Amino acid sequence: MDCSLFFLLAVWACTERFISQATAEQTESCPDSVLGNERRSSCPKRCQMDKDCPGRRRCLCDGQCGLSCVIPGRTCPWPLPLNPNTISLLLSPAPSFSAISETRCQPGFAMAGSMEAVVRRCQGDRRWSGEDPTCTAVPAIGPRYCPLPYEIRNEFTIKGSSAVGSNILYSCHPGFKLVGNRENFCQQNQTWQYPHPICQRIFCPPPAEVDHGYLVAVQRQEYEVGGDIYYLCKKTFLLDGPNRVNCQSNGTWSEVPFCRARCTVPAQRSRVTLGGLKLWPYEIPDGTVQHGENVTFYCKHPEKQCSFTAVQSCFDGELPAPDCYLGEMPTTMGNIIKFVRLCVIESFIIVVNFLLLPVRWIILFI
């Protein structure tokens, strides 16, 4: 065999092997169908490589048509024709060859076969793959609710709606406290987000003891809300506050009273005014007054020959004499004149009371 012929045969064999490998690689990169909904009535010229295509066409993968001669710069119509029942979105930067779009139904509409969306591709024939989807109106469905058993509705006061997507608020009846979540949400599957809370009965603990007083009630470890108890004070003590105490809805007692002690009147040598009467110390029963009672003392003016009053109040056994207090006690019951002078500063009337035992004369100087 001629050496030159042998050389040409060797070159042809190598070239065929190279073309076959390139074609196989390009064919493997082009599947039969990119999208399952593609339907083509005709396809462009098939090819294996770019050199198989005339003009500006290139050998590109064109869906079900496979490797075809396509002009890369071609575009498909966008936006798609207006359809009030659909929403179309372009998922590629531009509606050019191989671009992807997505079409969904408007709220209240649905596609056949329970499809949520249709994905379409811009083909070499400048058309979008597949058919225009059809969206039909979904029959109106009434509101859906989460269940509220009778015992729950009877146990709580509930505000809000139990419809899907809504919230409710629980509150317990008086005398009970809520344990658990105060708010709940009805989910799409018609179940509640949280377990229902419970209403737990409220009790008050045993009431506090009162010094020098005692409780008029049956002794218990716990008392129901709304229940009343009563306090009394021991002899010579005065009740300060309400004698009836109530178990409140928060589990605490209302204000508890005090038992206040009597006060000893510290006057020893002069009279005081008590309850509108001037009394000597020995004229005051037991020499004491009740808690809260006012006692008027007479103080001697440090400069003028007269006296003025100072009032002190008894508070729980304490009745201090005023700092200004000075008293006088008559030494005999004879004809001793006792002067009690009352001065009214910057006044035009001065009252002088002369006490002459056994006869009293009252002289008014005007």
Coordinates of C-alpha atoms in Angstrom, one line a residue:
M1 CA 0.0 0.0 0.0
D2 CA 1.1 3.5 -0.8
C3 CA 2.5 5.3 2.2
S4 CA 0.7 8.5 1.3
L5 CA -2.7 6.7 1.2
F6 CA -1.9 5.0 4.5
F7 CA -1.3 8.5 6.0
L8 CA -4.6 9.9 4.7
L9 CA -6.5 6.9 6.1
A10 CA -4.9 7.4 9.5
V11 CA -5.8 11.2 9.6
W12 CA -9.4 10.4 8.6
A13 CA -9.7 7.8 11.3
C14 CA -8.4 10.2 13.9
T15 CA -10.7 13.0 12.8
E16 CA -13.8 10.8 12.8
R17 CA -12.9 9.6 16.3
F18 CA -12.6 13.2 17.5
I19 CA -15.9 14.3 15.9
S20 CA -17.7 11.3 17.4
Q21 CA -16.4 12.1 20.9
A22 CA -17.4 15.8 20.6
T23 CA -20.8 14.9 19.3
A24 CA -21.4 12.3 22.1
E25 CA -20.4 14.9 24.7
Q26 CA -22.7 17.5 23.3
T27 CA -25.6 15.0 22.9
E28 CA -25.2 13.9 26.5
S29 CA -25.5 17.5 27.7
C30 CA -29.0 17.9 26.0
P31 CA -31.7 15.8 27.6
D32 CA -34.8 14.8 25.7
S33 CA -37.0 17.3 27.7
V34 CA -36.2 20.1 30.0
L35 CA -39.7 20.5 31.2
G36 CA -42.4 17.8 31.3
N37 CA -45.1 20.0 29.9
E38 CA -43.3 20.8 26.6
R39 CA -45.2 20.0 23.4
R40 CA -43.8 20.9 20.0
S41 CA -45.5 20.7 16.6
S42 CA -42.3 21.3 14.7
C43 CA -38.6 21.6 15.4
P44 CA -35.7 23.6 13.8
K45 CA -33.0 21.8 11.9
R46 CA -31.2 19.2 13.9
C47 CA -27.5 19.5 14.4
Q48 CA -24.5 18.0 16.1
M49 CA -22.2 21.0 16.1
D50 CA -22.3 24.7 15.4
K51 CA -20.8 24.2 12.0
D52 CA -23.9 22.2 11.0
C53 CA -26.0 25.4 11.3
P54 CA -26.2 28.1 8.7
G55 CA -25.8 31.8 9.3
R56 CA -25.9 33.1 12.9
R57 CA -27.5 30.0 14.2
R58 CA -25.8 27.8 16.7
C59 CA -26.3 24.2 17.7
L60 CA -28.1 24.5 21.0
C61 CA -30.3 22.3 23.2
D62 CA -34.0 23.2 22.4
G63 CA -36.1 21.1 24.8
Q64 CA -37.7 18.1 23.2
C65 CA -36.2 19.0 19.8
G66 CA -32.8 18.2 21.2
L67 CA -29.7 19.8 19.6
S68 CA -31.2 22.3 17.0
C69 CA -30.0 25.2 15.0
V70 CA -31.2 28.2 17.0
I71 CA -30.5 32.0 16.9
P72 CA -29.4 32.7 20.5
G73 CA -30.7 36.3 20.6
R74 CA -34.3 35.5 19.9
T75 CA -36.8 36.4 22.7
C76 CA -40.3 35.2 23.6
P77 CA -43.3 37.5 24.2
W78 CA -43.2 39.2 27.6
P79 CA -45.2 40.0 29.5
L80 CA -47.7 37.3 28.7
P81 CA -51.2 38.2 27.6
L82 CA -53.2 39.5 30.5
N83 CA -55.3 36.9 32.3
P84 CA -57.2 38.1 35.4
N85 CA -57.1 34.7 37.0
T86 CA -53.3 34.1 36.8
I87 CA -50.0 35.6 38.0
S88 CA -46.9 35.2 35.8
L89 CA -43.3 35.8 36.9
L90 CA -40.1 35.8 34.8
L91 CA -37.5 33.8 36.7
S92 CA -34.6 34.7 34.3
P93 CA -33.0 38.1 33.7
A94 CA -34.6 38.5 30.3
P95 CA -37.2 36.6 28.2
S96 CA -34.5 35.3 25.8
F97 CA -34.0 31.8 24.5
S98 CA -34.0 29.2 27.4
A99 CA -35.5 31.8 29.9
I100 CA -37.8 30.4 32.5
S101 CA -41.2 31.8 33.6
E102 CA -43.7 30.7 36.3
T103 CA -47.5 31.0 36.2
R104 CA -49.7 30.7 39.3
C105 CA -53.4 31.2 39.9
Q106 CA -54.8 34.2 41.7
P107 CA -56.2 33.7 45.2
G108 CA -59.6 32.0 45.0
F109 CA -58.6 30.1 41.8
A110 CA -57.0 26.8 41.2
M111 CA -55.4 24.7 38.4
A112 CA -56.6 21.3 37.3
G113 CA -54.8 18.4 38.9
S114 CA -54.1 20.4 42.1
M115 CA -51.0 21.9 40.5
E116 CA -49.7 25.0 42.3
A117 CA -47.7 26.5 39.4
V118 CA -46.7 25.9 35.7
V119 CA -43.1 26.5 34.7
R120 CA -42.5 27.4 31.0
R121 CA -39.4 27.8 28.9
C122 CA -38.6 30.2 26.0
Q123 CA -38.1 27.9 23.0
G124 CA -36.1 28.4 19.8
D125 CA -39.4 29.1 17.9
R126 CA -39.9 32.2 20.1
R127 CA -42.8 30.6 21.9
W128 CA -43.2 29.6 25.6
S129 CA -43.3 25.9 26.1
G130 CA -46.5 24.1 27.1
E131 CA -50.0 25.5 27.0
D132 CA -51.5 28.5 28.8
P133 CA -52.7 27.2 32.2
T134 CA -56.4 27.5 33.1
C135 CA -57.4 28.7 36.5
T136 CA -61.0 28.1 37.7
A137 CA -62.7 29.7 40.7
V138 CA -62.6 27.6 43.9
P139 CA -66.1 27.2 45.5
A140 CA -66.4 29.3 48.6
I141 CA -65.9 27.4 51.8
G142 CA -67.4 28.5 55.1
P143 CA -65.1 29.5 58.0
R144 CA -63.5 26.6 59.9
Y145 CA -63.2 26.5 63.6
C146 CA -61.2 24.9 66.4
P147 CA -63.3 22.9 68.8
L148 CA -64.3 24.5 72.2
P149 CA -65.9 21.8 74.4
Y150 CA -68.8 22.7 76.6
E151 CA -66.8 22.2 79.8
I152 CA -64.2 24.8 78.5
R153 CA -66.9 27.3 77.6
N154 CA -68.6 26.8 80.9
E155 CA -65.4 27.1 83.0
F156 CA -64.0 30.3 81.4
T157 CA -65.1 33.6 80.1
I158 CA -63.8 33.6 76.5
K159 CA -63.2 36.6 74.3
G160 CA -62.3 36.4 70.6
S161 CA -63.1 34.0 67.8
S162 CA -62.3 30.2 67.5
A163 CA -62.1 30.5 63.7
V164 CA -59.0 29.3 62.0
G165 CA -56.3 32.1 62.2
S166 CA -58.0 33.8 65.1
N167 CA -57.0 34.2 68.8
I168 CA -59.1 33.8 72.0
L169 CA -58.5 35.1 75.5
Y170 CA -59.4 33.1 78.6
S171 CA -60.4 34.6 82.0
C172 CA -61.7 32.7 85.0
H173 CA -64.8 33.4 87.0
P174 CA -64.5 35.3 90.3
G175 CA -62.9 33.1 93.0
F176 CA -60.7 31.3 90.5
K177 CA -57.2 31.9 89.1
L178 CA -56.0 31.0 85.6
V179 CA -53.2 28.4 85.4
G180 CA -51.6 28.1 81.9
N181 CA -51.6 30.3 78.8
R182 CA -54.1 33.2 78.9
E183 CA -54.1 33.4 75.0
N184 CA -54.5 30.7 72.4
F185 CA -54.4 30.5 68.6
C186 CA -56.5 28.4 66.2
Q187 CA -54.2 26.8 63.6
Q188 CA -54.9 25.9 60.0
N189 CA -55.4 22.2 60.9
Q190 CA -58.2 23.3 63.3
T191 CA -56.2 22.5 66.4
W192 CA -55.2 24.9 69.2
Q193 CA -51.6 26.0 69.5
Y194 CA -51.5 25.4 73.3
P195 CA -53.4 23.1 75.7
H196 CA -56.4 24.8 77.3
P197 CA -55.5 26.3 80.7
I198 CA -57.4 25.5 83.9
C199 CA -59.2 27.6 86.5
Q200 CA -58.0 26.9 90.0
R201 CA -60.2 27.8 93.0
I202 CA -58.7 30.6 95.2
F203 CA -58.5 30.4 99.0
C204 CA -57.4 32.8 101.7
P205 CA -55.0 31.5 104.4
P206 CA -55.9 31.8 108.1
P207 CA -56.3 35.5 108.9
A208 CA -53.7 37.4 111.0
E209 CA -54.0 37.7 114.7
V210 CA -54.7 41.1 116.3
D211 CA -52.9 42.1 119.5
H212 CA -55.4 42.5 122.4
G213 CA -58.2 41.1 120.1
Y214 CA -59.7 37.9 119.1
L215 CA -61.4 36.3 116.0
V216 CA -65.1 35.6 115.8
A217 CA -65.1 32.8 113.2
V218 CA -64.7 29.1 112.7
Q219 CA -61.0 28.2 112.7
R220 CA -60.0 26.8 109.3
Q221 CA -56.9 26.2 107.3
E222 CA -58.3 28.0 104.3
Y223 CA -61.3 30.3 103.6
E224 CA -63.3 30.7 100.3
V225 CA -63.3 33.9 98.4
G226 CA -66.1 36.2 99.5
G227 CA -66.2 34.8 103.0
D228 CA -66.3 37.2 106.0
I229 CA -64.7 37.0 109.5
Y230 CA -65.1 39.3 112.5
Y231 CA -62.7 40.8 115.1
L232 CA -63.5 42.0 118.6
C233 CA -61.2 43.6 121.1
K234 CA -60.6 42.7 124.7
K235 CA -62.0 44.8 127.6
T236 CA -60.7 48.4 127.8
F237 CA -59.3 48.3 124.2
L238 CA -60.9 50.1 121.3
L239 CA -61.4 48.6 117.8
D240 CA -59.6 50.8 115.3
G241 CA -60.7 49.8 111.8
P242 CA -63.4 47.6 110.3
N243 CA -64.6 44.7 112.5
R244 CA -65.6 42.7 109.4
V245 CA -62.7 41.4 107.2
N246 CA -63.4 39.9 103.7
C247 CA -61.5 37.2 101.7
Q248 CA -60.8 38.9 98.4
S249 CA -60.6 37.5 94.9
N250 CA -56.8 37.6 94.9
G251 CA -56.5 35.3 97.9
T252 CA -55.7 38.0 100.4
W253 CA -57.7 39.5 103.3
S254 CA -59.1 43.1 103.3
E255 CA -57.7 45.5 105.9
V256 CA -57.3 44.0 109.4
P257 CA -58.2 46.3 112.3
F258 CA -56.2 47.1 115.5
C259 CA -57.1 47.0 119.1
R260 CA -55.9 50.3 120.7
A261 CA -55.1 50.8 124.4
R262 CA -56.6 53.6 126.6
C263 CA -54.3 56.5 127.7
T264 CA -53.7 57.8 131.2
V265 CA -54.3 61.6 131.4
P266 CA -51.0 63.1 132.7
A267 CA -52.7 66.1 134.4
Q268 CA -52.1 66.1 138.2
R269 CA -52.4 69.7 139.4
S270 CA -54.9 71.4 137.1
R271 CA -58.1 70.8 135.2
V272 CA -58.3 69.7 131.5
T273 CA -61.1 69.9 129.0
L274 CA -62.5 66.5 127.9
G275 CA -65.6 66.1 125.8
G276 CA -66.4 69.8 126.2
L277 CA -66.2 69.7 130.0
K278 CA -63.6 71.0 132.3
L279 CA -62.6 68.3 134.7
W280 CA -60.2 67.8 137.5
P281 CA -58.0 64.7 137.2
Y282 CA -59.9 62.9 139.9
E283 CA -63.2 63.5 138.0
I284 CA -61.9 61.5 134.9
P285 CA -63.1 57.8 135.2
D286 CA -60.1 55.6 135.9
G287 CA -58.0 58.7 134.9
T288 CA -57.9 57.4 131.3
V289 CA -59.4 58.3 127.9
Q290 CA -60.0 56.2 124.8
H291 CA -57.8 55.9 121.8
G292 CA -58.3 58.8 119.5
E293 CA -59.9 61.1 122.1
N294 CA -58.6 64.7 122.4
V295 CA -57.6 66.3 125.7
T296 CA -57.2 70.1 126.1
F297 CA -54.5 71.2 128.5
Y298 CA -53.9 74.7 129.9
C299 CA -50.5 76.1 129.6
K300 CA -49.1 79.2 131.4
H301 CA -47.8 82.0 129.1
P302 CA -44.1 82.5 129.9
E303 CA -44.4 86.3 129.8
K304 CA -48.0 87.3 130.2
Q305 CA -50.2 86.7 133.2
C306 CA -52.5 84.5 131.3
S307 CA -52.9 80.9 130.0
F308 CA -53.5 79.3 126.7
T309 CA -54.7 75.9 125.5
A310 CA -52.8 73.0 123.9
V311 CA -54.6 69.9 122.5
Q312 CA -53.1 66.4 122.6
S313 CA -54.6 63.1 121.2
C314 CA -54.6 59.7 122.7
F315 CA -52.9 57.1 120.4
D316 CA -52.8 53.5 121.5
G317 CA -51.9 54.1 125.1
E318 CA -49.7 57.2 124.5
L319 CA -50.9 60.6 125.6
P320 CA -47.9 62.9 126.2
A321 CA -48.4 66.2 128.1
P322 CA -47.6 69.3 125.9
D323 CA -44.2 70.9 126.6
C324 CA -45.8 74.1 127.7
Y325 CA -48.0 72.4 130.3
L326 CA -47.9 73.8 133.9
G327 CA -50.6 72.9 136.4
E328 CA -51.8 74.2 139.8
M329 CA -53.7 72.2 142.4
P330 CA -55.6 74.2 145.2
T331 CA -54.2 73.4 148.6
T332 CA -57.5 74.0 150.6
M333 CA -61.1 74.2 150.0
G334 CA -61.5 77.5 151.8
N335 CA -61.8 80.9 150.4
I336 CA -58.9 80.5 148.0
I337 CA -59.2 82.4 144.9
K338 CA -58.1 80.4 141.8
F339 CA -57.2 82.5 138.8
V340 CA -57.5 80.9 135.4
R341 CA -56.6 83.5 132.9
L342 CA -57.3 83.1 129.2
C343 CA -55.5 85.5 127.0
V344 CA -56.5 86.2 123.4
I345 CA -53.6 87.9 121.7
E346 CA -54.5 90.9 119.6
S347 CA -58.1 90.9 120.6
F348 CA -60.3 93.5 122.1
I349 CA -62.0 91.2 124.6
I350 CA -60.3 89.8 127.7
V351 CA -62.3 87.4 129.8
V352 CA -61.3 87.0 133.4
N353 CA -62.9 84.3 135.4
F354 CA -62.8 84.7 139.1
L355 CA -63.6 81.6 141.1
L356 CA -64.4 82.4 144.7
L357 CA -65.5 79.4 146.8
P358 CA -68.3 78.8 147.7
V359 CA -69.7 81.6 145.4
R360 CA -68.6 82.2 141.7
W361 CA -68.7 85.6 140.2
I362 CA -68.1 86.1 136.6
I363 CA -67.0 89.6 135.7
L364 CA -66.6 90.5 132.1
F365 CA -64.4 93.3 131.2
I366 CA -65.0 94.8 127.7

